[in-house]
Structure formats: structure tokens, C-alpha cells
């Protein structure tokens, strides 16, 4: 089964003698999402799986982001938090990647480990986690990594799962096993490419009524807050795809603010009033 790959998951396998038992059943216990949760809603985390080794390379015009280290999460029904550590540094032959996961109040801590097999190289992996029994609210999420240098920004952030059920947070990495960050011109080009992809997802935000129109915070001002709000329509937009791409843009924008010492004004950008006008979602203060 594609989603029963954890170390505790028994294979669904049995022997049946159809000549003596024309009917029967074969069952194994599953205690994690999407099956029932262990302990009746108890907070419990597990490493679901990992994929790598990825080389830290860069080619202009590609979607390579091996110079940043990210946590992506999605908070879903049944109080389950699905997390992916993207571009986690491990030995090229880790033997087995494991993690200690603790939930202490509103603090979720993941400490990553490896069983080295003797390779003398490092590379990048994507590691997936699943944490059950997490009620809505504000949490501090922190990941303790193996190969950070002194002075590296820790992969640690606060988030409100009720307000941001999907989110991405990234930290800048410019040393082995990550690749060195791009030039400012390269990074601006990558940011611009992400913006074009977002514009394509939104397209023309068609609507037949006010209820279809939404806005989403876009960009990350060095002084704090978004650069603007984008208007879209839930009738004509893949909302999940849009949120994922905007989260990726915002996270990368934040990294570049620090990498290139970008600055901004400190004017507060409030969420606009939006509405449906002539079949298109618009900011109402731009229609006067």
C-alpha cells in the first residue's frame, strides 16, 4: 500500500484456503492518518518517509531552490499536521533517517538523526512527517538539523494553524551540502518567475457574485507585512495551487530580504475591500 510504509506498519498479507473457507477476512491494525489515531486523539508524531539524495546544483531558468531549507505543512481534518522538511542535509548514505518528535504544549520539536553507512559526502533529502492530535491554535515549530554551521538561521517559526492551514517557511543556506545562493540578478529572476506562475494560476478572476471573490497577502516586506494583496476568484482558481505558490513566493522573498539586504518603507498594507464588478473580482478602491 502506498500510505502504509512506516516502520510500525504490518504488511496486509494472509493465507486463505478457499476450499475450506469460501468467506473470511484479513486485517491489520493501522494507527495513523488516514486510519484511526493511536491513543484516541493523543498527540503523536512519526516520520512517514524520505526521498533523496538530491544534488545541490543550479541552472539559470530552472525551479531549483537547493540554496534554501524549508518546512512545508498542511493542517487537515482530524487534527492532523502533515509536514515536509524540504532540502534537509544528510549523509549521502544515511543508512536510516530517524527523528525524535515531541509536542510540549504549543511547541513542536523535531530532532533529526541518521545512521551513517560510511559515505564521505552530504546531500539533500525531503523528509515527511505526520503529527496527530494537534488542535487549532498557535504553535512554535522547530527542527534541529545535523549539518548547520555556526551562525546559520535555525529552521524555527511561529504559526497559527487556524489562520494558516497551509504554509511554507524557509531559511537561507549558502554552504555545503546546500548550494551557494544566487546573485541578486539571478534571485530577482527566480522571484519574477514565481510571480508569473501565480498570475497564470489566477488568470482573469471571473465571478457571478460577491461570494466568489477573495484576496491573499503577497510578498514579504523587509520592514514587515505583505507588499500587497492579490485578488482571485474561487470560481475560476485552483485555490490549493494558488496558496502553495504564494507561500513559496513569500518564503523566498523573505530569504532574499536578508541575503541581499533589501529594504522597504514601513507603511502598513491593509487587506482591501473586494467585490464583483462586470463579472470580474476587483479591489473596490481601484474602481472609483
GROMACS .gro file of C-alpha atoms in nm:
model
  288
    1UNK     CA    1   0.000   0.000   0.000
    2UNK     CA    2   0.136   0.347  -0.082
    3UNK     CA    3   0.045   0.500   0.257
    4UNK     CA    4   0.133   0.215   0.492
    5UNK     CA    5   0.510   0.245   0.474
    6UNK     CA    6   0.603   0.333   0.832
    7UNK     CA    7   0.830   0.106   1.038
    8UNK     CA    8   0.533   0.001   1.254
    9UNK     CA    9   0.306  -0.086   0.960
   10UNK     CA   10   0.249  -0.460   0.923
   11UNK     CA   11   0.203  -0.573   0.564
   12UNK     CA   12  -0.154  -0.667   0.470
   13UNK     CA   13  -0.085  -1.030   0.383
   14UNK     CA   14  -0.258  -1.359   0.471
   15UNK     CA   15  -0.304  -1.717   0.353
   16UNK     CA   16  -0.654  -1.839   0.267
   17UNK     CA   17  -0.773  -2.193   0.191
   18UNK     CA   18  -1.070  -2.127  -0.035
   19UNK     CA   19  -1.170  -2.494  -0.037
   20UNK     CA   20  -1.243  -2.490   0.336
   21UNK     CA   21  -1.311  -2.118   0.395
   22UNK     CA   22  -1.501  -1.965   0.100
   23UNK     CA   23  -1.556  -1.650   0.309
   24UNK     CA   24  -1.333  -1.468   0.554
   25UNK     CA   25  -1.135  -1.156   0.633
   26UNK     CA   26  -0.773  -1.048   0.676
   27UNK     CA   27  -0.696  -0.739   0.888
   28UNK     CA   28  -0.403  -0.549   1.034
   29UNK     CA   29  -0.404  -0.253   1.270
   30UNK     CA   30  -0.336   0.098   1.142
   31UNK     CA   31  -0.295   0.377   1.399
   32UNK     CA   32  -0.214   0.684   1.192
   33UNK     CA   33  -0.379   0.910   0.938
   34UNK     CA   34  -0.585   0.834   0.726
   35UNK     CA   35  -0.676   0.546   0.958
   36UNK     CA   36  -0.767   0.590   1.326
   37UNK     CA   37  -0.531   0.774   1.555
   38UNK     CA   38  -0.331   0.599   1.821
   39UNK     CA   39  -0.443   0.675   2.174
   40UNK     CA   40  -0.782   0.822   2.082
   41UNK     CA   41  -0.665   1.167   1.974
   42UNK     CA   42  -0.343   1.167   2.170
   43UNK     CA   43  -0.069   1.391   2.033
   44UNK     CA   44   0.177   1.169   1.850
   45UNK     CA   45   0.425   1.228   1.567
   46UNK     CA   46   0.605   0.998   1.328
   47UNK     CA   47   0.842   1.011   1.033
   48UNK     CA   48   0.645   0.892   0.730
   49UNK     CA   49   0.926   0.863   0.476
   50UNK     CA   50   1.207   1.041   0.292
   51UNK     CA   51   1.341   1.086  -0.057
   52UNK     CA   52   1.691   1.176  -0.180
   53UNK     CA   53   1.984   1.212  -0.236
   54UNK     CA   54   1.944   1.541  -0.428
   55UNK     CA   55   2.248   1.723  -0.562
   56UNK     CA   56   2.276   2.091  -0.477
   57UNK     CA   57   2.308   2.235  -0.827
   58UNK     CA   58   2.168   2.539  -1.001
   59UNK     CA   59   2.095   2.622  -1.361
   60UNK     CA   60   1.959   2.963  -1.459
   61UNK     CA   61   1.595   2.948  -1.561
   62UNK     CA   62   1.514   2.635  -1.360
   63UNK     CA   63   1.299   2.590  -1.050
   64UNK     CA   64   1.595   2.474  -0.841
   65UNK     CA   65   1.585   2.603  -0.483
   66UNK     CA   66   1.864   2.398  -0.325
   67UNK     CA   67   2.003   2.708  -0.155
   68UNK     CA   68   1.711   2.727   0.088
   69UNK     CA   69   1.597   2.493   0.363
   70UNK     CA   70   1.221   2.476   0.417
   71UNK     CA   71   0.935   2.338   0.620
   72UNK     CA   72   0.606   2.298   0.435
   73UNK     CA   73   0.295   2.196   0.623
   74UNK     CA   74  -0.074   2.132   0.570
   75UNK     CA   75  -0.320   2.116   0.860
   76UNK     CA   76  -0.607   1.887   0.769
   77UNK     CA   77  -0.919   1.731   0.919
   78UNK     CA   78  -0.895   1.504   1.224
   79UNK     CA   79  -0.639   1.742   1.381
   80UNK     CA   80  -0.352   1.610   1.169
   81UNK     CA   81  -0.048   1.819   1.076
   82UNK     CA   82   0.136   1.693   0.766
   83UNK     CA   83   0.487   1.837   0.738
   84UNK     CA   84   0.769   1.807   0.484
   85UNK     CA   85   1.127   1.914   0.552
   86UNK     CA   86   1.247   2.016   0.206
   87UNK     CA   87   1.623   2.018   0.141
   88UNK     CA   88   1.728   1.857   0.467
   89UNK     CA   89   2.102   1.789   0.481
   90UNK     CA   90   2.209   1.429   0.550
   91UNK     CA   91   2.492   1.192   0.467
   92UNK     CA   92   2.468   1.059   0.111
   93UNK     CA   93   2.438   0.707   0.255
   94UNK     CA   94   2.244   0.772   0.577
   95UNK     CA   95   2.154   0.407   0.633
   96UNK     CA   96   1.835   0.516   0.803
   97UNK     CA   97   1.696   0.861   0.874
   98UNK     CA   98   1.505   0.888   1.200
   99UNK     CA   99   1.365   1.167   1.416
  100UNK     CA  100   1.258   1.235   1.773
  101UNK     CA  101   0.929   1.427   1.771
  102UNK     CA  102   0.799   1.595   2.086
  103UNK     CA  103   0.490   1.807   2.144
  104UNK     CA  104   0.518   2.014   2.462
  105UNK     CA  105   0.223   2.247   2.492
  106UNK     CA  106   0.238   2.470   2.186
  107UNK     CA  107   0.596   2.373   2.091
  108UNK     CA  108   0.655   2.105   1.827
  109UNK     CA  109   1.019   1.993   1.812
  110UNK     CA  110   1.172   1.757   1.556
  111UNK     CA  111   1.529   1.637   1.616
  112UNK     CA  112   1.667   1.459   1.309
  113UNK     CA  113   1.918   1.172   1.317
  114UNK     CA  114   2.095   0.940   1.076
  115UNK     CA  115   2.269   0.605   1.090
  116UNK     CA  116   2.576   0.668   0.872
  117UNK     CA  117   2.688   0.396   0.632
  118UNK     CA  118   3.035   0.529   0.562
  119UNK     CA  119   2.992   0.764   0.264
  120UNK     CA  120   3.214   1.070   0.275
  121UNK     CA  121   2.966   1.312   0.121
  122UNK     CA  122   2.649   1.502   0.205
  123UNK     CA  123   2.337   1.574   0.001
  124UNK     CA  124   1.977   1.689   0.035
  125UNK     CA  125   1.666   1.489   0.122
  126UNK     CA  126   1.294   1.563   0.153
  127UNK     CA  127   1.162   1.417   0.480
  128UNK     CA  128   0.789   1.380   0.554
  129UNK     CA  129   0.630   1.385   0.898
  130UNK     CA  130   0.280   1.332   1.034
  131UNK     CA  131   0.165   1.465   1.370
  132UNK     CA  132  -0.179   1.366   1.504
  133UNK     CA  133  -0.389   1.518   1.781
  134UNK     CA  134  -0.289   1.879   1.710
  135UNK     CA  135  -0.577   2.113   1.791
  136UNK     CA  136  -0.613   2.451   1.615
  137UNK     CA  137  -0.404   2.730   1.762
  138UNK     CA  138  -0.064   2.897   1.759
  139UNK     CA  139   0.245   2.674   1.765
  140UNK     CA  140   0.621   2.713   1.762
  141UNK     CA  141   0.765   2.462   1.514
  142UNK     CA  142   1.138   2.392   1.531
  143UNK     CA  143   1.362   2.143   1.354
  144UNK     CA  144   1.707   2.051   1.487
  145UNK     CA  145   1.931   1.966   1.189
  146UNK     CA  146   2.260   1.781   1.163
  147UNK     CA  147   2.477   1.990   0.933
  148UNK     CA  148   2.420   2.357   1.012
  149UNK     CA  149   2.716   2.590   1.056
  150UNK     CA  150   2.760   2.830   1.342
  151UNK     CA  151   2.553   3.140   1.270
  152UNK     CA  152   2.302   2.963   1.044
  153UNK     CA  153   1.942   3.068   1.097
  154UNK     CA  154   1.758   2.784   1.270
  155UNK     CA  155   1.455   2.634   1.100
  156UNK     CA  156   1.211   2.766   1.360
  157UNK     CA  157   0.892   2.972   1.331
  158UNK     CA  158   0.558   3.052   1.492
  159UNK     CA  159   0.234   2.992   1.306
  160UNK     CA  160  -0.140   2.990   1.370
  161UNK     CA  161  -0.289   2.674   1.223
  162UNK     CA  162  -0.641   2.815   1.235
  163UNK     CA  163  -0.543   3.116   1.023
  164UNK     CA  164  -0.275   2.949   0.809
  165UNK     CA  165  -0.369   2.585   0.748
  166UNK     CA  166  -0.109   2.570   0.468
  167UNK     CA  167   0.227   2.742   0.496
  168UNK     CA  168   0.592   2.733   0.395
  169UNK     CA  169   0.883   2.872   0.593
  170UNK     CA  170   1.239   2.878   0.457
  171UNK     CA  171   1.585   2.966   0.585
  172UNK     CA  172   1.883   3.075   0.375
  173UNK     CA  173   2.162   2.824   0.325
  174UNK     CA  174   2.481   2.907   0.136
  175UNK     CA  175   2.721   2.625   0.217
  176UNK     CA  176   2.770   2.253   0.159
  177UNK     CA  177   2.555   2.039   0.126
  178UNK     CA  178   2.335   2.324   0.006
  179UNK     CA  179   2.450   2.529  -0.287
  180UNK     CA  180   2.568   2.887  -0.252
  181UNK     CA  181   2.292   3.141  -0.306
  182UNK     CA  182   2.249   3.303  -0.646
  183UNK     CA  183   2.347   3.653  -0.749
  184UNK     CA  184   2.095   3.928  -0.687
  185UNK     CA  185   2.003   3.932  -1.057
  186UNK     CA  186   1.951   3.554  -1.059
  187UNK     CA  187   1.741   3.567  -0.745
  188UNK     CA  188   1.523   3.850  -0.878
  189UNK     CA  189   1.468   3.646  -1.194
  190UNK     CA  190   1.361   3.346  -0.987
  191UNK     CA  191   1.124   3.563  -0.784
  192UNK     CA  192   0.979   3.714  -1.103
  193UNK     CA  193   0.926   3.365  -1.244
  194UNK     CA  194   0.730   3.265  -0.935
  195UNK     CA  195   0.514   3.577  -0.973
  196UNK     CA  196   0.436   3.492  -1.336
  197UNK     CA  197   0.327   3.143  -1.229
  198UNK     CA  198   0.096   3.296  -0.968
  199UNK     CA  199  -0.054   3.533  -1.225
  200UNK     CA  200  -0.120   3.237  -1.455
  201UNK     CA  201  -0.299   3.048  -1.178
  202UNK     CA  202  -0.523   3.349  -1.101
  203UNK     CA  203  -0.584   3.437  -1.467
  204UNK     CA  204  -0.895   3.650  -1.505
  205UNK     CA  205  -1.077   3.625  -1.169
  206UNK     CA  206  -1.425   3.572  -1.312
  207UNK     CA  207  -1.723   3.593  -1.081
  208UNK     CA  208  -2.102   3.590  -1.084
  209UNK     CA  209  -2.140   3.734  -0.735
  210UNK     CA  210  -1.955   3.885  -0.439
  211UNK     CA  211  -1.913   3.547  -0.267
  212UNK     CA  212  -1.663   3.424  -0.523
  213UNK     CA  213  -1.405   3.697  -0.458
  214UNK     CA  214  -1.111   3.659  -0.220
  215UNK     CA  215  -0.775   3.823  -0.153
  216UNK     CA  216  -0.440   3.680  -0.041
  217UNK     CA  217  -0.136   3.851   0.114
  218UNK     CA  218   0.152   3.862  -0.135
  219UNK     CA  219   0.522   3.924  -0.079
  220UNK     CA  220   0.727   3.994   0.232
  221UNK     CA  221   0.834   4.349   0.310
  222UNK     CA  222   1.172   4.374   0.482
  223UNK     CA  223   1.002   4.611   0.726
  224UNK     CA  224   0.724   4.359   0.789
  225UNK     CA  225   0.393   4.257   0.636
  226UNK     CA  226   0.295   4.191   0.275
  227UNK     CA  227   0.375   4.411  -0.023
  228UNK     CA  228   0.017   4.388  -0.149
  229UNK     CA  229  -0.292   4.170  -0.170
  230UNK     CA  230  -0.380   3.974  -0.482
  231UNK     CA  231  -0.744   3.931  -0.579
  232UNK     CA  232  -0.870   3.597  -0.709
  233UNK     CA  233  -1.193   3.409  -0.763
  234UNK     CA  234  -1.274   3.076  -0.602
  235UNK     CA  235  -1.491   3.006  -0.908
  236UNK     CA  236  -1.203   3.016  -1.157
  237UNK     CA  237  -0.890   2.945  -0.947
  238UNK     CA  238  -0.731   2.627  -0.812
  239UNK     CA  239  -0.714   2.768  -0.458
  240UNK     CA  240  -0.483   2.498  -0.319
  241UNK     CA  241  -0.234   2.551  -0.601
  242UNK     CA  242  -0.251   2.929  -0.559
  243UNK     CA  243  -0.192   2.918  -0.182
  244UNK     CA  244   0.104   2.686  -0.228
  245UNK     CA  245   0.269   2.908  -0.488
  246UNK     CA  246   0.206   3.227  -0.288
  247UNK     CA  247   0.350   3.066   0.025
  248UNK     CA  248   0.659   2.965  -0.175
  249UNK     CA  249   0.696   3.318  -0.315
  250UNK     CA  250   0.656   3.482   0.026
  251UNK     CA  251   0.906   3.246   0.189
  252UNK     CA  252   1.167   3.301  -0.084
  253UNK     CA  253   1.109   3.678  -0.074
  254UNK     CA  254   1.179   3.672   0.300
  255UNK     CA  255   1.505   3.481   0.243
  256UNK     CA  256   1.619   3.730  -0.022
  257UNK     CA  257   1.546   4.027   0.206
  258UNK     CA  258   1.821   3.903   0.435
  259UNK     CA  259   2.052   3.765   0.168
  260UNK     CA  260   2.071   4.092  -0.029
  261UNK     CA  261   1.993   4.343   0.249
  262UNK     CA  262   1.680   4.466   0.074
  263UNK     CA  263   1.486   4.745   0.240
  264UNK     CA  264   1.136   4.890   0.217
  265UNK     CA  265   0.907   5.152   0.358
  266UNK     CA  266   0.720   5.060   0.677
  267UNK     CA  267   0.373   5.160   0.558
  268UNK     CA  268   0.104   4.917   0.668
  269UNK     CA  269  -0.076   4.747   0.379
  270UNK     CA  270  -0.425   4.651   0.487
  271UNK     CA  271  -0.647   4.387   0.334
  272UNK     CA  272  -0.855   4.556   0.062
  273UNK     CA  273  -1.228   4.562   0.014
  274UNK     CA  274  -1.308   4.346  -0.285
  275UNK     CA  275  -1.615   4.286  -0.497
  276UNK     CA  276  -1.751   4.150  -0.822
  277UNK     CA  277  -1.781   4.416  -1.093
  278UNK     CA  278  -1.879   4.337  -1.452
  279UNK     CA  279  -1.807   3.970  -1.396
  280UNK     CA  280  -1.455   4.019  -1.254
  281UNK     CA  281  -1.325   4.030  -0.895
  282UNK     CA  282  -1.157   4.366  -0.824
  283UNK     CA  283  -1.031   4.584  -0.543
  284UNK     CA  284  -1.315   4.827  -0.483
  285UNK     CA  285  -1.086   5.121  -0.402
  286UNK     CA  286  -0.947   5.088  -0.756
  287UNK     CA  287  -1.288   5.114  -0.923
  288UNK     CA  288  -1.371   5.465  -0.806
   0.00000   0.00000   0.00000
